Coordinates of C-alpha atoms and ligand atoms in Angstrom, one line a residue:
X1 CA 18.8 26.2 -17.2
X2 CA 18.4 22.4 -17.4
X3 CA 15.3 21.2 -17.4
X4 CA 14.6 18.8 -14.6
X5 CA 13.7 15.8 -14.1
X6 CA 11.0 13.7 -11.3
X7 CA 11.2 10.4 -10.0
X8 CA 7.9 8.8 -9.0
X9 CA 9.2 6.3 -6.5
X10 CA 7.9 3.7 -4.3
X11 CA 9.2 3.7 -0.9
X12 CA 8.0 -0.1 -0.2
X13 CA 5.4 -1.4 2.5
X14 CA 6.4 0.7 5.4
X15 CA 10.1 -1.4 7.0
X16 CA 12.5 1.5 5.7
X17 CA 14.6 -0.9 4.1
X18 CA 12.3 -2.4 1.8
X19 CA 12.6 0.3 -0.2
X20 CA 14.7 -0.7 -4.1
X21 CA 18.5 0.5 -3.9
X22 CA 17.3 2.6 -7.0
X23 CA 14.0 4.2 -5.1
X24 CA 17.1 5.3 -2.2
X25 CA 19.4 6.7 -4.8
X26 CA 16.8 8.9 -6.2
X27 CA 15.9 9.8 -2.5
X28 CA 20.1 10.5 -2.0
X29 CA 20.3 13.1 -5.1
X30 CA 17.0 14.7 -5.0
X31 CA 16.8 18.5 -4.7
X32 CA 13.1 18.2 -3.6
X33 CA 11.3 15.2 -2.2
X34 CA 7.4 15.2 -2.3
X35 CA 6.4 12.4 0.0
X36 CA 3.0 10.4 1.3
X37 CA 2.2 10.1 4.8
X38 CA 2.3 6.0 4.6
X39 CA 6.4 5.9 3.8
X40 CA 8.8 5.4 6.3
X41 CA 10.1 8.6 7.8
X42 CA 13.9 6.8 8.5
X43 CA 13.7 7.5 4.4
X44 CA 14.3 11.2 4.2
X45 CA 17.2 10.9 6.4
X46 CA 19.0 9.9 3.1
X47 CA 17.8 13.0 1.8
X48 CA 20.5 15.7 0.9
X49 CA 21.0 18.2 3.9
X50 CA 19.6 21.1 1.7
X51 CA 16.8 19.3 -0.1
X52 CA 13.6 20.5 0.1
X53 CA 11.0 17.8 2.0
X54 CA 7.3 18.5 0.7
X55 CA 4.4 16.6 3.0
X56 CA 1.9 15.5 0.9
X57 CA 0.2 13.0 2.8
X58 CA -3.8 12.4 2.8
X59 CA -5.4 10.6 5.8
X60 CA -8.4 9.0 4.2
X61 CA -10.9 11.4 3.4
X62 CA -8.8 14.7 4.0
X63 CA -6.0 16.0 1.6
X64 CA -2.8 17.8 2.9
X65 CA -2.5 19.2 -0.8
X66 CA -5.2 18.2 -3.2
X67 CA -3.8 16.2 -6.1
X68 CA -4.0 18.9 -8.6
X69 CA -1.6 20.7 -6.3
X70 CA 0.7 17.6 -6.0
X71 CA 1.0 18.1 -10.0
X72 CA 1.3 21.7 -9.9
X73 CA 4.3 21.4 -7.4
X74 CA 5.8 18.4 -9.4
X75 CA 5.4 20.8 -12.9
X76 CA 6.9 23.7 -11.3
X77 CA 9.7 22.6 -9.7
X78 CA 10.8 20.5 -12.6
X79 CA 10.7 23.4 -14.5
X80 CA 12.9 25.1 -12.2
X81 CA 15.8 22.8 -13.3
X82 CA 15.4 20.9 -9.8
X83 CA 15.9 16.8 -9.4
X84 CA 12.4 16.0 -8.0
X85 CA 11.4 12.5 -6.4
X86 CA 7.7 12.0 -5.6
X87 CA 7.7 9.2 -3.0
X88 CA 4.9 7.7 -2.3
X89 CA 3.7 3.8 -0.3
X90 CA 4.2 0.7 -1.9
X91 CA 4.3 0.5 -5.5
X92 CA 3.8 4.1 -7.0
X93 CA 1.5 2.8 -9.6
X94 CA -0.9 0.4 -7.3
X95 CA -3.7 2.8 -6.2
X96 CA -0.6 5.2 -5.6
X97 CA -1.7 7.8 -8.5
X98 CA 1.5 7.3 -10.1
X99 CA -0.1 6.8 -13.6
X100 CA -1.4 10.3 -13.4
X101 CA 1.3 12.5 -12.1
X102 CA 3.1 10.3 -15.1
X103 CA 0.5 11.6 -17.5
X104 CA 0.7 15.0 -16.2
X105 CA 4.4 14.9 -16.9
X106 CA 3.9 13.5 -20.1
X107 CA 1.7 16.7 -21.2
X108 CA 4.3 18.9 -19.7
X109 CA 6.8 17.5 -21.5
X110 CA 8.8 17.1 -18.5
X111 CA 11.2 13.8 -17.8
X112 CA 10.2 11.2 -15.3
X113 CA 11.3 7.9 -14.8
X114 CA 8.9 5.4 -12.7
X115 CA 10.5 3.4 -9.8
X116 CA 8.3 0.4 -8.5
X117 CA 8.1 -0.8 -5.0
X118 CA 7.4 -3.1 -3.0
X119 CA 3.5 -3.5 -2.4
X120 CA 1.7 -3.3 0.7
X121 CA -0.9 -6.1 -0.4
X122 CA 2.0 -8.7 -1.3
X123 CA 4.9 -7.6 1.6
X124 CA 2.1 -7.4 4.2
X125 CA 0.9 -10.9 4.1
X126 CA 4.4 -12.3 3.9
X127 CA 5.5 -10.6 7.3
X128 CA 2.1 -12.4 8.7
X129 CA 3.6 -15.8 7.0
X130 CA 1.1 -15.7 4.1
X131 CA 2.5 -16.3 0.6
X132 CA -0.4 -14.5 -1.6
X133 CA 0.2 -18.0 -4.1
X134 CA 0.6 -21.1 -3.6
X135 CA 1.2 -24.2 -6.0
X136 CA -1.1 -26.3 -3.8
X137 CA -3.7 -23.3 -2.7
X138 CA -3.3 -20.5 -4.9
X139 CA -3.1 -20.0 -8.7
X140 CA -4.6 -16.8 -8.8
X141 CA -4.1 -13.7 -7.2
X142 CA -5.9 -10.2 -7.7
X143 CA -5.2 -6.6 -6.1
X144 CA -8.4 -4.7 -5.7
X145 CA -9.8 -1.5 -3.6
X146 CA -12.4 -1.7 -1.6
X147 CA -12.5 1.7 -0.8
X148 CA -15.5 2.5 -3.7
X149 CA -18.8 3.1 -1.9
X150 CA -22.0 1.3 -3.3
X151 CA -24.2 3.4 -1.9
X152 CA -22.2 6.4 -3.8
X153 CA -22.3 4.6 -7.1
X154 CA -18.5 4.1 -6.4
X155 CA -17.9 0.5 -6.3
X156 CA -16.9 -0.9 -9.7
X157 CA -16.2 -3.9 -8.5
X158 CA -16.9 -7.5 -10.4
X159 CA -17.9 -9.1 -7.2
X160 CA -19.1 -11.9 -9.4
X161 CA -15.8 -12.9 -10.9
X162 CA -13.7 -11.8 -8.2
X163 CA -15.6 -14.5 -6.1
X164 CA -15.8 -17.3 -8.5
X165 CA -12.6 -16.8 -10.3
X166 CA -10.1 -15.4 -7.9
X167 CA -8.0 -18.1 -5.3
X168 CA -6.1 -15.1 -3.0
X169 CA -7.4 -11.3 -3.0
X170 CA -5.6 -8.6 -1.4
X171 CA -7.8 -5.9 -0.5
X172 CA -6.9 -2.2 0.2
X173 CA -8.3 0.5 1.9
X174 CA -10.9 -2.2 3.2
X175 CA -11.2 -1.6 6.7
X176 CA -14.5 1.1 6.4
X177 CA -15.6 -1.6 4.2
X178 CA -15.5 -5.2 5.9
X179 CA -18.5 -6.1 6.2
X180 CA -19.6 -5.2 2.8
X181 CA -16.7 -7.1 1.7
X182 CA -17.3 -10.1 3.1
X183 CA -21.0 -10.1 2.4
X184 CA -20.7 -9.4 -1.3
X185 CA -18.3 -12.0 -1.7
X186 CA -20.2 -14.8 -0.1
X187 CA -23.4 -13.4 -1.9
X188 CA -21.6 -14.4 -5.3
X189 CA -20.5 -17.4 -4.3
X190 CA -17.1 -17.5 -2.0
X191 CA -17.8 -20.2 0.8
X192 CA -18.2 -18.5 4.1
X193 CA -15.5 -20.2 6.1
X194 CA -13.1 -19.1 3.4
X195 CA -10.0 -17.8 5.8
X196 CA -9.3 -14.1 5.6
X197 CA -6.5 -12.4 7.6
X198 CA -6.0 -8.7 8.0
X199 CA -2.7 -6.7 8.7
X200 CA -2.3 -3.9 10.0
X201 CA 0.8 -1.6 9.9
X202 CA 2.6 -4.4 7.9
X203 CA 5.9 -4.8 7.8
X204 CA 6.9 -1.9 10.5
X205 CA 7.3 -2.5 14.3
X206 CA 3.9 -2.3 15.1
X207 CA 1.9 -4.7 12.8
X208 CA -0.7 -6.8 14.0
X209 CA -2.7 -9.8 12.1
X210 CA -5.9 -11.1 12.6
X211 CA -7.2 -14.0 11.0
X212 CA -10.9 -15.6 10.5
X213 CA -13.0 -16.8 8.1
X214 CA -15.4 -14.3 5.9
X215 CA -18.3 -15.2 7.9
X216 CA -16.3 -14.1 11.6
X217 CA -13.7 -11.6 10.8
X218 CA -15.6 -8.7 11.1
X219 CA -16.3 -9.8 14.6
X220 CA -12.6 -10.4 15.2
X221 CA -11.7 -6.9 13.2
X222 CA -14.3 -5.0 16.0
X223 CA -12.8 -6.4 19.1
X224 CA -9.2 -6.3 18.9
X225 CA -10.2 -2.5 17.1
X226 CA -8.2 -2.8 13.9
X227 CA -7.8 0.0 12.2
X228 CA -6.0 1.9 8.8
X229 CA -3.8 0.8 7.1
X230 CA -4.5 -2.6 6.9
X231 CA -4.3 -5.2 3.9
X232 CA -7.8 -7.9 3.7
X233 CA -6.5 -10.5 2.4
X234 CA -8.9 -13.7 1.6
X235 CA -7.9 -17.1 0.7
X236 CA -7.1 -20.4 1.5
X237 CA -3.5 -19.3 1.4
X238 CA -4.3 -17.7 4.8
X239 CA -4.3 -21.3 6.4
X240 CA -0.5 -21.2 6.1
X241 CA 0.3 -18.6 8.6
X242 CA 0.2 -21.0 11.2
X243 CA 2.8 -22.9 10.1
X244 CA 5.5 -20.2 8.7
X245 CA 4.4 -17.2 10.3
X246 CA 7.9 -15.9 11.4
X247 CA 7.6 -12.0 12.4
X248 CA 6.3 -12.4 15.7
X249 CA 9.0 -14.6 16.5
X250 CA 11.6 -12.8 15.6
X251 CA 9.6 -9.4 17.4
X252 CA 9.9 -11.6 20.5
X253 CA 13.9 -11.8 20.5
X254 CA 14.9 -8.7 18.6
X255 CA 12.5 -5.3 18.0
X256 CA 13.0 -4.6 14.3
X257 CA 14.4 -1.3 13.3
X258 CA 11.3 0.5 11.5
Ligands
SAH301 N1 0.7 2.3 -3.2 C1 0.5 1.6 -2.0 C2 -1.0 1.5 -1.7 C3 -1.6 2.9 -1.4 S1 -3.3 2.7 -1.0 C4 1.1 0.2 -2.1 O1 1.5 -0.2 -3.2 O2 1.2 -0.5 -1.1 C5 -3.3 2.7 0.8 C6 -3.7 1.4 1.3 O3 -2.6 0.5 1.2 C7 -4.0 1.3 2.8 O4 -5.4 1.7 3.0 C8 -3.8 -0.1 3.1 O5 -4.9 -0.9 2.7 C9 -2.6 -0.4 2.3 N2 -1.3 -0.3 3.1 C10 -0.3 0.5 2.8 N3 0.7 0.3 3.7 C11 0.3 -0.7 4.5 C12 0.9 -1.4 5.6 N4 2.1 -1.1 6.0 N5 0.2 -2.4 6.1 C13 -1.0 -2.8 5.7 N6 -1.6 -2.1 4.7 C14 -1.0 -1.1 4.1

């Protein structure tokens, strides 16, 4: 039998049609589809009428199937000759895992072909009317989790240079972390009425943005209850949104199709 091959896709931001003509082809011809809890579910209704759907999907801190098991099942049904896409949020390679279900492949000798997406911490911002650069306001522009806890030894963070050197950061899985966030970076050197925004649900029917400054958001995050998934994003770039936000004006004539 032939041996068969997985696609580690990336299903885009959450608005089922930001999702790569090539990420819904390999959705379209897959004989299994392994998928995340944060894609669009309007996405496996390209899926072929027989093809197998696998939930893998992990609300933070709990695991549908353990990752090992996610390579196991990857492994084994490639082996089995079948066409296998792995679909996962975003970008499959920005904090998606993709680089090690490619590695596992790799060892396994098993073909894979990688299919980027588009990212929650870029697509996010631009639905609130943020660009994450800017030729007058940003230059720089840095993807980073917050989701490592210092008080587990987790955080590997260079708050340091991320502070001093960095004009827009987009921060992920940030929301159990906002106020160490926001305190680390003005403790190395970020003003604290830098403007921060957070979004929530980006891009899908349902998304919500906030905006403050480092030194109020978390006040801001607490009342109006903000909650996963959400993007932090910090920057002066954040100022912008009052001029070219766009989504909530189009939400007010027309409910988006998510
Ligand atoms: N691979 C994904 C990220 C997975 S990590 C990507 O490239 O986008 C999960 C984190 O992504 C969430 O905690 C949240 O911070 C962010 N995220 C994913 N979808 C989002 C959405 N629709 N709106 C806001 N944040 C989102």
């Amino acid at each position: 039998m032939d041996r068969g091959i997985v696609y580690l896709v990336g299903a885009g931001p959450g608005h089922p049609k930001l999702i790569t003509v090539y990420g819904l082809e390999c959705i379209q011809k897959a004989d299994v589809i392994a998928y995340d809890r944060l894609i669009s579910k309007d996405l496996l209704q390209h899926a072929k009428q027989d093809a197998e759907l696998i939930y893998c999907g992990k609300l933070p801190g709990k695991h549908a199937l353990i990752q090992e098991q996610i390579h196991q099942l990857l492994v084994e049904k490639a082996l089995e000759g079948k066409i296998v896409t792995r679909l996962k949020g975003g970008d499959p390679c920005v904090f998606g895992r993709g680089g090690e279900e490619a590695e596992v492949l790799a060892d396994a000798g098993i073909p894979y072909e990688i299919v980027p997406g588009i990212t929650a911490g870029i697509a996010a911002p631009e639905f609130a009317g943020i660009p994450v650069t800017h030729r007058d306001h940003a230059s720089s522009f840095a993807i980073v989790t917050a989701h490592g806890r210092v008080d587990k030894g987790e955080d590997r963070i260079d708050w340091e240079a991320l502070a001093k050197g960095i004009d827009t950061i987009s921060f992920y899985m940030g929301i159990g972390n906002l106020p160490y966030i926001c305190s680390s970076l003005i403790e190395y050197g970020k003003a604290p009425d830098t403007p921060v925004a957070i979004i929530q649900w980006g891009t899908t029917n349902i998304q919500r943005t906030i905006t403050g400054e480092l030194q109020t958001i978390e006040a801001v995050a607490e009342k109006e209850q903000i909650t996963h998934p959400a993007i932090v994003l910090v920057g002066k770039v954040v100022q912008l949104r009052d001029k070219i936000k766009w989504f909530e004006s189009i939400q007010e004539t027309e409910t988006v199709n998510v």
